[in-house]
Each structure stands twice: as C-alpha cells, then as structure tokens.
GROMACS .gro file of N, CA and C in nm:
model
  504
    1UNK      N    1  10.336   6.013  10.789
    1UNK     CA    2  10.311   6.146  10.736
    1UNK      C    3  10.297   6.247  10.849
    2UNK      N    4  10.236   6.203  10.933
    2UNK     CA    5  10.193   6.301  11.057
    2UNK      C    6  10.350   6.275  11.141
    3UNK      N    7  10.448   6.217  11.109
    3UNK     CA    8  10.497   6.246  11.211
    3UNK      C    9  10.647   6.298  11.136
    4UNK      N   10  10.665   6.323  11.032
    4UNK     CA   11  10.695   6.392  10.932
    4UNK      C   12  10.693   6.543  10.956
    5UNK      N   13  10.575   6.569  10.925
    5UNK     CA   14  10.493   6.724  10.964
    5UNK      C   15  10.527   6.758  11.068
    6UNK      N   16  10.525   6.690  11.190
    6UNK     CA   17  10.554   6.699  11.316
    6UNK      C   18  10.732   6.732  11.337
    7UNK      N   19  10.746   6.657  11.249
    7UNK     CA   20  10.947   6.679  11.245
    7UNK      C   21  10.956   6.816  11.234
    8UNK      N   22  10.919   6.827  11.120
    8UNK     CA   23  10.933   6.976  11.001
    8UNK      C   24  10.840   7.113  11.151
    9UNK      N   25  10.748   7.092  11.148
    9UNK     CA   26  10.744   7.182  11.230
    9UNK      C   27  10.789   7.207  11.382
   10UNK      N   28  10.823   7.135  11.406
   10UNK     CA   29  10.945   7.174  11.572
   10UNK      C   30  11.066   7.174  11.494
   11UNK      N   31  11.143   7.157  11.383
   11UNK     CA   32  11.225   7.216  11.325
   11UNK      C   33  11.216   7.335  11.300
   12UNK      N   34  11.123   7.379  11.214
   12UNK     CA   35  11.114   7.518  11.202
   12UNK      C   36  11.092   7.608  11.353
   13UNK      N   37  10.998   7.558  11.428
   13UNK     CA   38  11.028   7.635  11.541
   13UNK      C   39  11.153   7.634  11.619
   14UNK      N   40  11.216   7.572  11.680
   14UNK     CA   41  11.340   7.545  11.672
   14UNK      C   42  11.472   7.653  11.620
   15UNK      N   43  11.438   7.631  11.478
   15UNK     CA   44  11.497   7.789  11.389
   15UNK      C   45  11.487   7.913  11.415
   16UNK      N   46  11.320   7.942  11.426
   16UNK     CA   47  11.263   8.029  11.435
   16UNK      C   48  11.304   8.104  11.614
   17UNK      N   49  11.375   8.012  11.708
   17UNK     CA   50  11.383   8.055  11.859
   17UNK      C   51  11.503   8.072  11.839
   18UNK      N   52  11.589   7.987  11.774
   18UNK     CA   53  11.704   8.036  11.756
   18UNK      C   54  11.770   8.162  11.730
   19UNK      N   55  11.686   8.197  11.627
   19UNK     CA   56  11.699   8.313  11.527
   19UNK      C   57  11.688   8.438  11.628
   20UNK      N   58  11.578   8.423  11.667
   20UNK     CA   59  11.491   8.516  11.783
   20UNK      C   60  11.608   8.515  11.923
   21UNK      N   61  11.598   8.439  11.955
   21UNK     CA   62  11.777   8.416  12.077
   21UNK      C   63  11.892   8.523  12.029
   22UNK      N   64  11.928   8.448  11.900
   22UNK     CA   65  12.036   8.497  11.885
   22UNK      C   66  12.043   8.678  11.844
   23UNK      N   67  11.997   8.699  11.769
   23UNK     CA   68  11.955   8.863  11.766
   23UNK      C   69  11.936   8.940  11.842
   24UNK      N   70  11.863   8.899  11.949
   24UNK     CA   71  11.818   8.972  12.044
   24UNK      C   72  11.885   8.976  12.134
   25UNK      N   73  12.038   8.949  12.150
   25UNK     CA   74  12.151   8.994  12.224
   25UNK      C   75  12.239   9.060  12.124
   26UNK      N   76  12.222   9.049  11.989
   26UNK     CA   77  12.330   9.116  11.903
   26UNK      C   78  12.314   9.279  11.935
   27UNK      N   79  12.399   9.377  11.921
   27UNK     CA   80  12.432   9.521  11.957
   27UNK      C   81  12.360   9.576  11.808
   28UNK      N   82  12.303   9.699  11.798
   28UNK     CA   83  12.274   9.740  11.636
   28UNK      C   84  12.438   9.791  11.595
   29UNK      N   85  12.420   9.779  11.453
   29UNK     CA   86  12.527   9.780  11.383
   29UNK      C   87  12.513   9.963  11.319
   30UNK      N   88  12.406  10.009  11.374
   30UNK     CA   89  12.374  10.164  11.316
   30UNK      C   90  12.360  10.231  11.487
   31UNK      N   91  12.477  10.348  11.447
   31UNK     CA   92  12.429  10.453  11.549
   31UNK      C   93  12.353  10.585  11.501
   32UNK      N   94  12.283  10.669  11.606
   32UNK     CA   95  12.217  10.754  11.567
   32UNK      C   96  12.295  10.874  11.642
   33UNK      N   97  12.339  10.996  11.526
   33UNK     CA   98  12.358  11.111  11.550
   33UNK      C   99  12.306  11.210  11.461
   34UNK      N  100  12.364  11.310  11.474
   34UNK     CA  101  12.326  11.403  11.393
   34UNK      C  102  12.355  11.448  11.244
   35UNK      N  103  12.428  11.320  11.172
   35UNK     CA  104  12.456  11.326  11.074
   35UNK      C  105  12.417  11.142  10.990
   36UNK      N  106  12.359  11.085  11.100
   36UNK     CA  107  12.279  10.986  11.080
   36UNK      C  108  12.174  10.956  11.179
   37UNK      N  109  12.075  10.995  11.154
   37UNK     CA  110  11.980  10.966  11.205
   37UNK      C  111  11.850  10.924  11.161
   38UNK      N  112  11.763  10.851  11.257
   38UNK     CA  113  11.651  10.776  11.198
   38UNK      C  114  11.520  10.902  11.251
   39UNK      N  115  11.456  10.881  11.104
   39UNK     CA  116  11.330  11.028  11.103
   39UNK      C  117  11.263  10.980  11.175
   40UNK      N  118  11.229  11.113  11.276
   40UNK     CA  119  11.153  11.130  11.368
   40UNK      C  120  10.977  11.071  11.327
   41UNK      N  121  10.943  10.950  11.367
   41UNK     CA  122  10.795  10.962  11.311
   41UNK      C  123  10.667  11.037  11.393
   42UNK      N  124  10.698  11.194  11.437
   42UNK     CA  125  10.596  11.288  11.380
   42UNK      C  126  10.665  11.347  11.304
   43UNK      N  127  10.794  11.346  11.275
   43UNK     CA  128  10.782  11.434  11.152
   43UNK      C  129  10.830  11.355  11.011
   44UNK      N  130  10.747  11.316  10.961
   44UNK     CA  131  10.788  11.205  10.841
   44UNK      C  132  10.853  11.252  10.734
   45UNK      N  133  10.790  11.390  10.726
   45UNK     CA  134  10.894  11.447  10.582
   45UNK      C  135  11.045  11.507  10.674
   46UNK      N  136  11.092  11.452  10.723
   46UNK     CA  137  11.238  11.462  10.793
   46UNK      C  138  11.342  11.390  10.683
   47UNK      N  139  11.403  11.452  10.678
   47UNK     CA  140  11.509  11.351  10.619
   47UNK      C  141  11.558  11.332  10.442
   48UNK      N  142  11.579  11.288  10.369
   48UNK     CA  143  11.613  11.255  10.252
   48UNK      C  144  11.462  11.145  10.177
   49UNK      N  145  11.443  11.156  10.041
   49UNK     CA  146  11.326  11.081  10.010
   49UNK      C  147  11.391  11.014   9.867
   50UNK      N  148  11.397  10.884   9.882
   50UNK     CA  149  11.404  10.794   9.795
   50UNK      C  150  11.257  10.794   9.689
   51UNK      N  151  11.270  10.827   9.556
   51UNK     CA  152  11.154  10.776   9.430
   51UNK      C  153  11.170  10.714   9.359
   52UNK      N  154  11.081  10.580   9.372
   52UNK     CA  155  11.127  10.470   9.255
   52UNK      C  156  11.001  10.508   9.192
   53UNK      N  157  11.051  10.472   9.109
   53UNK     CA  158  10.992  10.496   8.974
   53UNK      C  159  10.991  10.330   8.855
   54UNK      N  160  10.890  10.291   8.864
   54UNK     CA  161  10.942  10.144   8.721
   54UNK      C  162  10.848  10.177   8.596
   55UNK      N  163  10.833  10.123   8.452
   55UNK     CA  164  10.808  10.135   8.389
   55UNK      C  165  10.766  10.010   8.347
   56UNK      N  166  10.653   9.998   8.251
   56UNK     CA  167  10.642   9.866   8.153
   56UNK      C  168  10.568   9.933   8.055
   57UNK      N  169  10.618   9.902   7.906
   57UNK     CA  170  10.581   9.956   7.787
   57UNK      C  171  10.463   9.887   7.735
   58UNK      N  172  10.385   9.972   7.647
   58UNK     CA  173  10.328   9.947   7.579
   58UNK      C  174  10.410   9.777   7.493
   59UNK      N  175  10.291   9.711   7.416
   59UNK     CA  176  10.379   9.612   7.315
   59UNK      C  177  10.480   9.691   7.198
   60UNK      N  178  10.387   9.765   7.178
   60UNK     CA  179  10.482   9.829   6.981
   60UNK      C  180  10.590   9.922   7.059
   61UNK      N  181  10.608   9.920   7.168
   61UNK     CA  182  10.738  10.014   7.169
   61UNK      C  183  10.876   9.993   7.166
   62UNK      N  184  10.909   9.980   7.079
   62UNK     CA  185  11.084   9.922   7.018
   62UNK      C  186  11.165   9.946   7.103
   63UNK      N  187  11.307   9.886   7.107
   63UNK     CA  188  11.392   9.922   7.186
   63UNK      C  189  11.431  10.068   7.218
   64UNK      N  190  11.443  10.079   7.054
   64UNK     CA  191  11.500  10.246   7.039
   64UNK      C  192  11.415  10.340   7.122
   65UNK      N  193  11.301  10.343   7.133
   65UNK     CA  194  11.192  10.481   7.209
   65UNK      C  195  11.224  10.389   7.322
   66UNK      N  196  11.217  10.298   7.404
   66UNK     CA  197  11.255  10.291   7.552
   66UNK      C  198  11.414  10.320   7.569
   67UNK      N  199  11.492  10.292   7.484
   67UNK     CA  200  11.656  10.377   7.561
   67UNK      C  201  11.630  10.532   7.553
   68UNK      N  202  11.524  10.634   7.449
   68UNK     CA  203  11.561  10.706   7.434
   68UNK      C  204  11.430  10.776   7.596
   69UNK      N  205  11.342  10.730   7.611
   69UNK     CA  206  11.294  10.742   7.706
   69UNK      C  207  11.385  10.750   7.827
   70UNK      N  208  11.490  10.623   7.869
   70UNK     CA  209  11.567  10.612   7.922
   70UNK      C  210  11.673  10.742   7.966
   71UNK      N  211  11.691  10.785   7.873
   71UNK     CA  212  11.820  10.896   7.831
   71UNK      C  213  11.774  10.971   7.845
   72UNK      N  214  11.606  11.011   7.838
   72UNK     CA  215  11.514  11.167   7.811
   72UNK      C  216  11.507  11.159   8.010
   73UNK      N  217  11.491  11.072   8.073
   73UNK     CA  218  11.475  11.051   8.241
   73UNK      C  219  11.557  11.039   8.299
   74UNK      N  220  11.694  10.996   8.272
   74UNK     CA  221  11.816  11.048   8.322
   74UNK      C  222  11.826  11.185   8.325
   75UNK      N  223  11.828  11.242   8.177
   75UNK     CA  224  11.900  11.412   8.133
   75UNK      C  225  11.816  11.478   8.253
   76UNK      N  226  11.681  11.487   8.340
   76UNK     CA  227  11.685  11.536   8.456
   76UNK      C  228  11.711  11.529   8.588
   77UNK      N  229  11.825  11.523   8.575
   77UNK     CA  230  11.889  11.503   8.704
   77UNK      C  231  11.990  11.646   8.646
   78UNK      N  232  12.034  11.687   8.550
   78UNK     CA  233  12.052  11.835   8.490
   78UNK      C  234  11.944  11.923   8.427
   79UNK      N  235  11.856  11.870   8.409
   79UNK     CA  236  11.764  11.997   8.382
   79UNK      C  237  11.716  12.022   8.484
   80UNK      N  238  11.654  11.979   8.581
   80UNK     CA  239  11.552  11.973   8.711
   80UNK      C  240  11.616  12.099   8.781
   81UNK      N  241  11.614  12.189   8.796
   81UNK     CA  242  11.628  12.308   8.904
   81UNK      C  243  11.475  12.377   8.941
   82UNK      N  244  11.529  12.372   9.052
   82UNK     CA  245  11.378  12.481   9.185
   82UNK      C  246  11.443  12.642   9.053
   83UNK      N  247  11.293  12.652   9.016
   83UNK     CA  248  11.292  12.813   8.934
   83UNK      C  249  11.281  12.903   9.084
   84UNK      N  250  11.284  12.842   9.196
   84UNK     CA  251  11.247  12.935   9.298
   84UNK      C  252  11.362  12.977   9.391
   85UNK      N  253  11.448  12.876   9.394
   85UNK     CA  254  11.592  12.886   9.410
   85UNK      C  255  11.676  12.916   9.316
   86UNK      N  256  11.661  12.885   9.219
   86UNK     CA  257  11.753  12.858   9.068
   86UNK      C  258  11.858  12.713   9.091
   87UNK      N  259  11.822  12.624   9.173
   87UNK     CA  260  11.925  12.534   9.210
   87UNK      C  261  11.928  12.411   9.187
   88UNK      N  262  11.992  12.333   9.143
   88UNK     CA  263  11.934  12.178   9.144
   88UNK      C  264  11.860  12.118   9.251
   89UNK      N  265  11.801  12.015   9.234
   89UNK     CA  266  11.751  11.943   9.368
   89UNK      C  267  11.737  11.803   9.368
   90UNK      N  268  11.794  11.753   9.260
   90UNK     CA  269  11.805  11.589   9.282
   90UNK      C  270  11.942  11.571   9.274
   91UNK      N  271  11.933  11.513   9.409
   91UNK     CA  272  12.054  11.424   9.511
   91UNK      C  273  12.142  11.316   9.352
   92UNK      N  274  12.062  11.265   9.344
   92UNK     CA  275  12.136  11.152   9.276
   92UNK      C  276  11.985  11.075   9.210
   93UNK      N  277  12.066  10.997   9.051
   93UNK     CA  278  11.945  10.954   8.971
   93UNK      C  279  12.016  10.835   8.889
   94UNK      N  280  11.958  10.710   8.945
   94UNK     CA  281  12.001  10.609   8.926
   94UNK      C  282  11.909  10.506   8.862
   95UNK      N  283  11.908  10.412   8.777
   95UNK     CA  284  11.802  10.337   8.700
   95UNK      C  285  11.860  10.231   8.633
   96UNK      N  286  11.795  10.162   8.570
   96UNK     CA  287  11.832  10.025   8.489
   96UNK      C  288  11.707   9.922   8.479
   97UNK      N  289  11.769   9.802   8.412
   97UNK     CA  290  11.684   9.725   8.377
   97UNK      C  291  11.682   9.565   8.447
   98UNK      N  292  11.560   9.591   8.542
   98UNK     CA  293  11.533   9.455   8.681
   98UNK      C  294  11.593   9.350   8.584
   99UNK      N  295  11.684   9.285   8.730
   99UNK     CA  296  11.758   9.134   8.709
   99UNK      C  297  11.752   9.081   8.816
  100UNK      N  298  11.627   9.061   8.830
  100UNK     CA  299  11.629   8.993   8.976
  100UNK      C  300  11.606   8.837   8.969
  101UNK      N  301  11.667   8.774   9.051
  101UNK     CA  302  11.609   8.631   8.950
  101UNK      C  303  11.461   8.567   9.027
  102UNK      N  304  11.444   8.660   9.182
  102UNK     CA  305  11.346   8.593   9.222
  102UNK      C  306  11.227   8.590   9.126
  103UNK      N  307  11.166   8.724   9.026
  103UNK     CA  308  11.094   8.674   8.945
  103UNK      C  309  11.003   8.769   9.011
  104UNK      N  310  10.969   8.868   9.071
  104UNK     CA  311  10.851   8.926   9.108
  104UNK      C  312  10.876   9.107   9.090
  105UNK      N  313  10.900   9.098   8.956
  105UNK     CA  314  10.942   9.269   8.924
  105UNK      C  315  10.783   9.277   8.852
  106UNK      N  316  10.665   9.222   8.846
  106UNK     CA  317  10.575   9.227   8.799
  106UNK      C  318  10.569   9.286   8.634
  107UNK      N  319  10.660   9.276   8.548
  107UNK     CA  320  10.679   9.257   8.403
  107UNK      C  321  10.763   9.424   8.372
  108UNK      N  322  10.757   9.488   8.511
  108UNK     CA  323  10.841   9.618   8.466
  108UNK      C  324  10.901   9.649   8.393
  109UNK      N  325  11.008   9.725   8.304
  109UNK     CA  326  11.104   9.705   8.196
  109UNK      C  327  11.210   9.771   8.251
  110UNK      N  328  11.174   9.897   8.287
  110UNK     CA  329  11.262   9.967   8.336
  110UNK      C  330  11.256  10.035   8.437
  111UNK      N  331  11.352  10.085   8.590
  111UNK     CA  332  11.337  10.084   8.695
  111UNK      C  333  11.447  10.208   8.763
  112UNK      N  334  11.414  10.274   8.780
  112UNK     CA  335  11.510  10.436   8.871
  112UNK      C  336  11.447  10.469   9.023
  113UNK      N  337  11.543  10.523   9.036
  113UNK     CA  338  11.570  10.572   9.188
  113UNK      C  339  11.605  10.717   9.207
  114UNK      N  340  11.528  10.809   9.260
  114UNK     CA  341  11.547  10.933   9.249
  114UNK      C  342  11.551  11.008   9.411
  115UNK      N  343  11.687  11.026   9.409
  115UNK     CA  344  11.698  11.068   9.608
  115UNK      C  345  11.690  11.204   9.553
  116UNK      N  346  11.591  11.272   9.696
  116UNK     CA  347  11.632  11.450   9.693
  116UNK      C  348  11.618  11.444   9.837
  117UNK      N  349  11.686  11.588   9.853
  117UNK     CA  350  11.670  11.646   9.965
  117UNK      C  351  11.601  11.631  10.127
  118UNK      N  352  11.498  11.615  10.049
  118UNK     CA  353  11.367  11.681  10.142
  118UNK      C  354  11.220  11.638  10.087
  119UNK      N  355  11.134  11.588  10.152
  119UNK     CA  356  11.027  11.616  10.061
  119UNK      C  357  10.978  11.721   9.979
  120UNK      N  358  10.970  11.808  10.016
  120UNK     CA  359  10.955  11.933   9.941
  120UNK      C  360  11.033  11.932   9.828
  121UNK      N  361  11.148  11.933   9.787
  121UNK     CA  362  11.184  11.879   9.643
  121UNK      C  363  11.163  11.737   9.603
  122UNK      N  364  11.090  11.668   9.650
  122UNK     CA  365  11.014  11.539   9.612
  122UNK      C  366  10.924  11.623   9.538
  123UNK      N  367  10.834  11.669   9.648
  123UNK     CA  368  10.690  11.741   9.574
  123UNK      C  369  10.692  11.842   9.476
  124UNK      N  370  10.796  11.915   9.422
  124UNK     CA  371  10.809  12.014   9.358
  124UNK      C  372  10.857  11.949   9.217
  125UNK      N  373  10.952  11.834   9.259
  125UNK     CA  374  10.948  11.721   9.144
  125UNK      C  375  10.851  11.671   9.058
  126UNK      N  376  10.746  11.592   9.148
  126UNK     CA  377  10.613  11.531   9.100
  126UNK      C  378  10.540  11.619   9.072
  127UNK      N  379  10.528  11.712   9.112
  127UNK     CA  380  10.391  11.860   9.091
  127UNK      C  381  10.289  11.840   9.068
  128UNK      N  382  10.241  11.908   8.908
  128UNK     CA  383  10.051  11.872   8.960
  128UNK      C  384  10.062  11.701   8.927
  129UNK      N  385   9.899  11.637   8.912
  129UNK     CA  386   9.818  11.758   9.011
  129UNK      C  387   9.834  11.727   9.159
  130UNK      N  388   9.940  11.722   9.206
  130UNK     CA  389   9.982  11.719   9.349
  130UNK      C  390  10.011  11.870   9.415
  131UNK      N  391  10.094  11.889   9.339
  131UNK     CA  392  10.163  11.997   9.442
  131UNK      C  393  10.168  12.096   9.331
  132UNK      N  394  10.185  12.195   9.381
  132UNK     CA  395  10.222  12.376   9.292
  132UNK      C  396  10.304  12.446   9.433
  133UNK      N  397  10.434  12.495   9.338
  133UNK     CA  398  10.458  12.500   9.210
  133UNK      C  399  10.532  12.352   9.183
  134UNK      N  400  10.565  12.379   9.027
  134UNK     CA  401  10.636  12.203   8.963
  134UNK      C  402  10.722  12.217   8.929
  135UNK      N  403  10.814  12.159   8.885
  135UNK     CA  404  10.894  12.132   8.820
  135UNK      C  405  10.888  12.102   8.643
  136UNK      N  406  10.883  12.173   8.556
  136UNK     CA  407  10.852  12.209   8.401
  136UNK      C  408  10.906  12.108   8.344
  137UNK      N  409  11.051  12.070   8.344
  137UNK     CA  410  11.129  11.964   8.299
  137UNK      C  411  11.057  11.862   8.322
  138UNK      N  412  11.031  11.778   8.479
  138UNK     CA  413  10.949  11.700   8.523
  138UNK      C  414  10.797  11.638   8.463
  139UNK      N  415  10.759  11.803   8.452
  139UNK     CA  416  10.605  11.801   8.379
  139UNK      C  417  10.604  11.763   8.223
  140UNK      N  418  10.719  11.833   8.144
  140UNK     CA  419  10.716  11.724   8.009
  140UNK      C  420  10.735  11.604   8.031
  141UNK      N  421  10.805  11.550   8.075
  141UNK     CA  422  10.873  11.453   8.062
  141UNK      C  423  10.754  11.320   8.055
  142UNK      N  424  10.692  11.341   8.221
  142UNK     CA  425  10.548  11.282   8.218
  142UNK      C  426  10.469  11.303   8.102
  143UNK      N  427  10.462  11.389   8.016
  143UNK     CA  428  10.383  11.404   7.930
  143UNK      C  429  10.383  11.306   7.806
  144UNK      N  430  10.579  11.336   7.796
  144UNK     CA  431  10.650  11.247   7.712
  144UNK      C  432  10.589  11.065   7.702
  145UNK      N  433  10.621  11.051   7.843
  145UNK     CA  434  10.621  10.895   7.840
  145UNK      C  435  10.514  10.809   7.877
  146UNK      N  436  10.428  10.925   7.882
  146UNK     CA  437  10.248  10.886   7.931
  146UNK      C  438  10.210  10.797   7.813
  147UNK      N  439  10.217  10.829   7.658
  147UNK     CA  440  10.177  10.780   7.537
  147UNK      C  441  10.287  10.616   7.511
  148UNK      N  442  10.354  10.592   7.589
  148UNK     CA  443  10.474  10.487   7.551
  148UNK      C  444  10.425  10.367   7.632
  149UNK      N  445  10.367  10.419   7.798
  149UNK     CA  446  10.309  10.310   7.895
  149UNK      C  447  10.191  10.215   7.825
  150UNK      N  448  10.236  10.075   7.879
  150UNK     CA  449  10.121  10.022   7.886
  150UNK      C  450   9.962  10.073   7.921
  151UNK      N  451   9.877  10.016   7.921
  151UNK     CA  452   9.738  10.103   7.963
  151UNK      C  453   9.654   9.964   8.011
  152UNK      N  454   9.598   9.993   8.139
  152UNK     CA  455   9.576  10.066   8.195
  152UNK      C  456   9.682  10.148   8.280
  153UNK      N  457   9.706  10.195   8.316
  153UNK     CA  458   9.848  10.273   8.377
  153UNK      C  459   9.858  10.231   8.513
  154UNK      N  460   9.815  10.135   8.578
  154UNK     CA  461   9.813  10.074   8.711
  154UNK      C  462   9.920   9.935   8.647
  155UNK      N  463   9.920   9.892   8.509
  155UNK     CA  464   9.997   9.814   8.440
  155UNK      C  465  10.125   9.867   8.397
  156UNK      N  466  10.110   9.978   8.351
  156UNK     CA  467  10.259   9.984   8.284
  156UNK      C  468  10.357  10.146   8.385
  157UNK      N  469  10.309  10.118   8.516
  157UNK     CA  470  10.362  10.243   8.615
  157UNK      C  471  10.353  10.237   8.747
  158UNK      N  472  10.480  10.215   8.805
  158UNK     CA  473  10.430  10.229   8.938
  158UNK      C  474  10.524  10.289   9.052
  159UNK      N  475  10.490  10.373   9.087
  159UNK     CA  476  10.559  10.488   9.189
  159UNK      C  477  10.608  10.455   9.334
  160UNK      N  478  10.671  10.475   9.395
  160UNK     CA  479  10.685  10.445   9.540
  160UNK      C  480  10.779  10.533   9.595
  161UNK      N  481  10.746  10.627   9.703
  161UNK     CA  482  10.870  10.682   9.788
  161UNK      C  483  10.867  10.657   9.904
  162UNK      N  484  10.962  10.658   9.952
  162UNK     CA  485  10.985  10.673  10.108
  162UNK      C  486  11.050  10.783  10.157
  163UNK      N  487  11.081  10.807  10.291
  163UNK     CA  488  11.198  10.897  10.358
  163UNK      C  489  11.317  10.791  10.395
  164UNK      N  490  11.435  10.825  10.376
  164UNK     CA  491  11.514  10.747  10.408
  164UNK      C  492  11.523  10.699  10.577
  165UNK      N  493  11.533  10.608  10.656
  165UNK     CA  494  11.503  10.601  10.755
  165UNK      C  495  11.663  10.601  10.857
  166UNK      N  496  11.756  10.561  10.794
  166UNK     CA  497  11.871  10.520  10.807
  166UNK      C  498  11.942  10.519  10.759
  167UNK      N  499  12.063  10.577  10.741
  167UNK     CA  500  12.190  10.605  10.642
  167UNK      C  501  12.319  10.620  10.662
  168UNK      N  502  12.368  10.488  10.609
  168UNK     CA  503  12.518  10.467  10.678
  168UNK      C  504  12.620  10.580  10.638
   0.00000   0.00000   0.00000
C-alpha cells in the first residue's frame, strides 16, 4: 500500500514538472496592442465588462413564465438605451440553459452573458440601489423576475462580472 502511494505520488510529481518544464518555454499565444490589450490593474474599470447573470426558479414556475422571462431578458438588449446619450449600450446578450456535464451549475435554470462597453454602462445597467442614474428597462425587468426566483435569493440568483482581461 505504501509503496503504491509512493508510485502515485512521484508520478504525479513527475507530471506536475513536466507540465511546469514544458510551458515555461512555450511563447504566449496573445499579443498586447492597442486594440488588444490586457486592463491595466490600476485601472480596473478599463476595458469591456462581461455580466453573468444565472437564474433558478421558484418550484410552481412552469415552463411557460421561465421562456417568457427568458424572451422579457433578451428583448433588452433593444430596449436598454443611456436616456443620457439616447444610445444603446449592450455590446452583445447571450443566454441559455447550463449543459455542463461536470455537474456544478449549482441547480441554476437559466444562464446569460451581458458584454458592454465600459463599466459605466455596466453600472447604468444594474442601477439602484447601486448606481444613479439607471437604466428603466433594466429596473422593470428586475422587478419582473424578483417574484419568479427561488427565495432565499442567494438560492435562486447569482451575479458575476468581470472586465474582460484579454481579447482575441
């Protein structure tokens, strides 16, 4: 048994130097210019901002109110305009339903991706009680699908953005 264990782990190390060897002469496969570049970290809101967004429903909520939920969170990616610009501001709005087979979407149902600009149309997106001014479209919408989530809402919601760091 012990010498088993002993196999398995100077195997894995072994791997593990390999791995480490070999990489660490490979060239990066990303260059940095001015039309790709990696955000400056003092300035974090640099760059483009990825928002995921997932969902998990309440039990009684039928198929029908989650596609139409679905369809009501798409349609802003055309309603969403800065009233301060008059202009759109989401990049692109992408979503669906996790198929992952590893198994760790934590019971989500449904799952989008919302690129803008800049942070600042991140924040003008999300609004209160974050930021002023908001986005109106945005602000129903939350209103909309607040009553559909599971509860406690740490269960049926969960947010995440980043800045994009790198972009081929």
């Amino acid at each position: 048994m012990k010498v088993q264990s002993l196999t398995y782990t100077l195997g894995f190390f072994l791997f593990i130097s390999t791995f480490m060897i070999y990489y660490s002469f490979q060239t990066p496969t990303t260059t940095i210019n001015k039309t790709n570049k990696i955000t400056n970290k003092n300035n974090p809101s640099e760059g483009q901002v990825k928002h995921i967004v997932a969902f998990r429903y309440a039990q009684n909520v039928t198929k029908t109110e989650k596609d139409f939920i679905m369809s009501s969170y798409f349609s802003l990616k055309e309603k969403c305009v800065n009233t301060t610009t008059n202009q759109p501001y989401i990049l692109s709005f992408d979503g669906g339903y996790p198929n992952s087979p590893e198994g760790f979407d934590q019971h989500m149902e449904q799952i989008y991706i919302v690129t803008f600009r800049n942070v600042e149309d991140r924040n003008y997106f999300v609004g209160r009680p974050f930021h002023f001014p908001f986005d109106p479209a945005h602000d129903a919408f939350k209103n909309l699908v607040g009553k559909y989530l599971r509860m406690p809402i740490s269960e049926g919601l969960i947010v995440m953005d980043f800045n994009v760091l790198n972009k081929p």
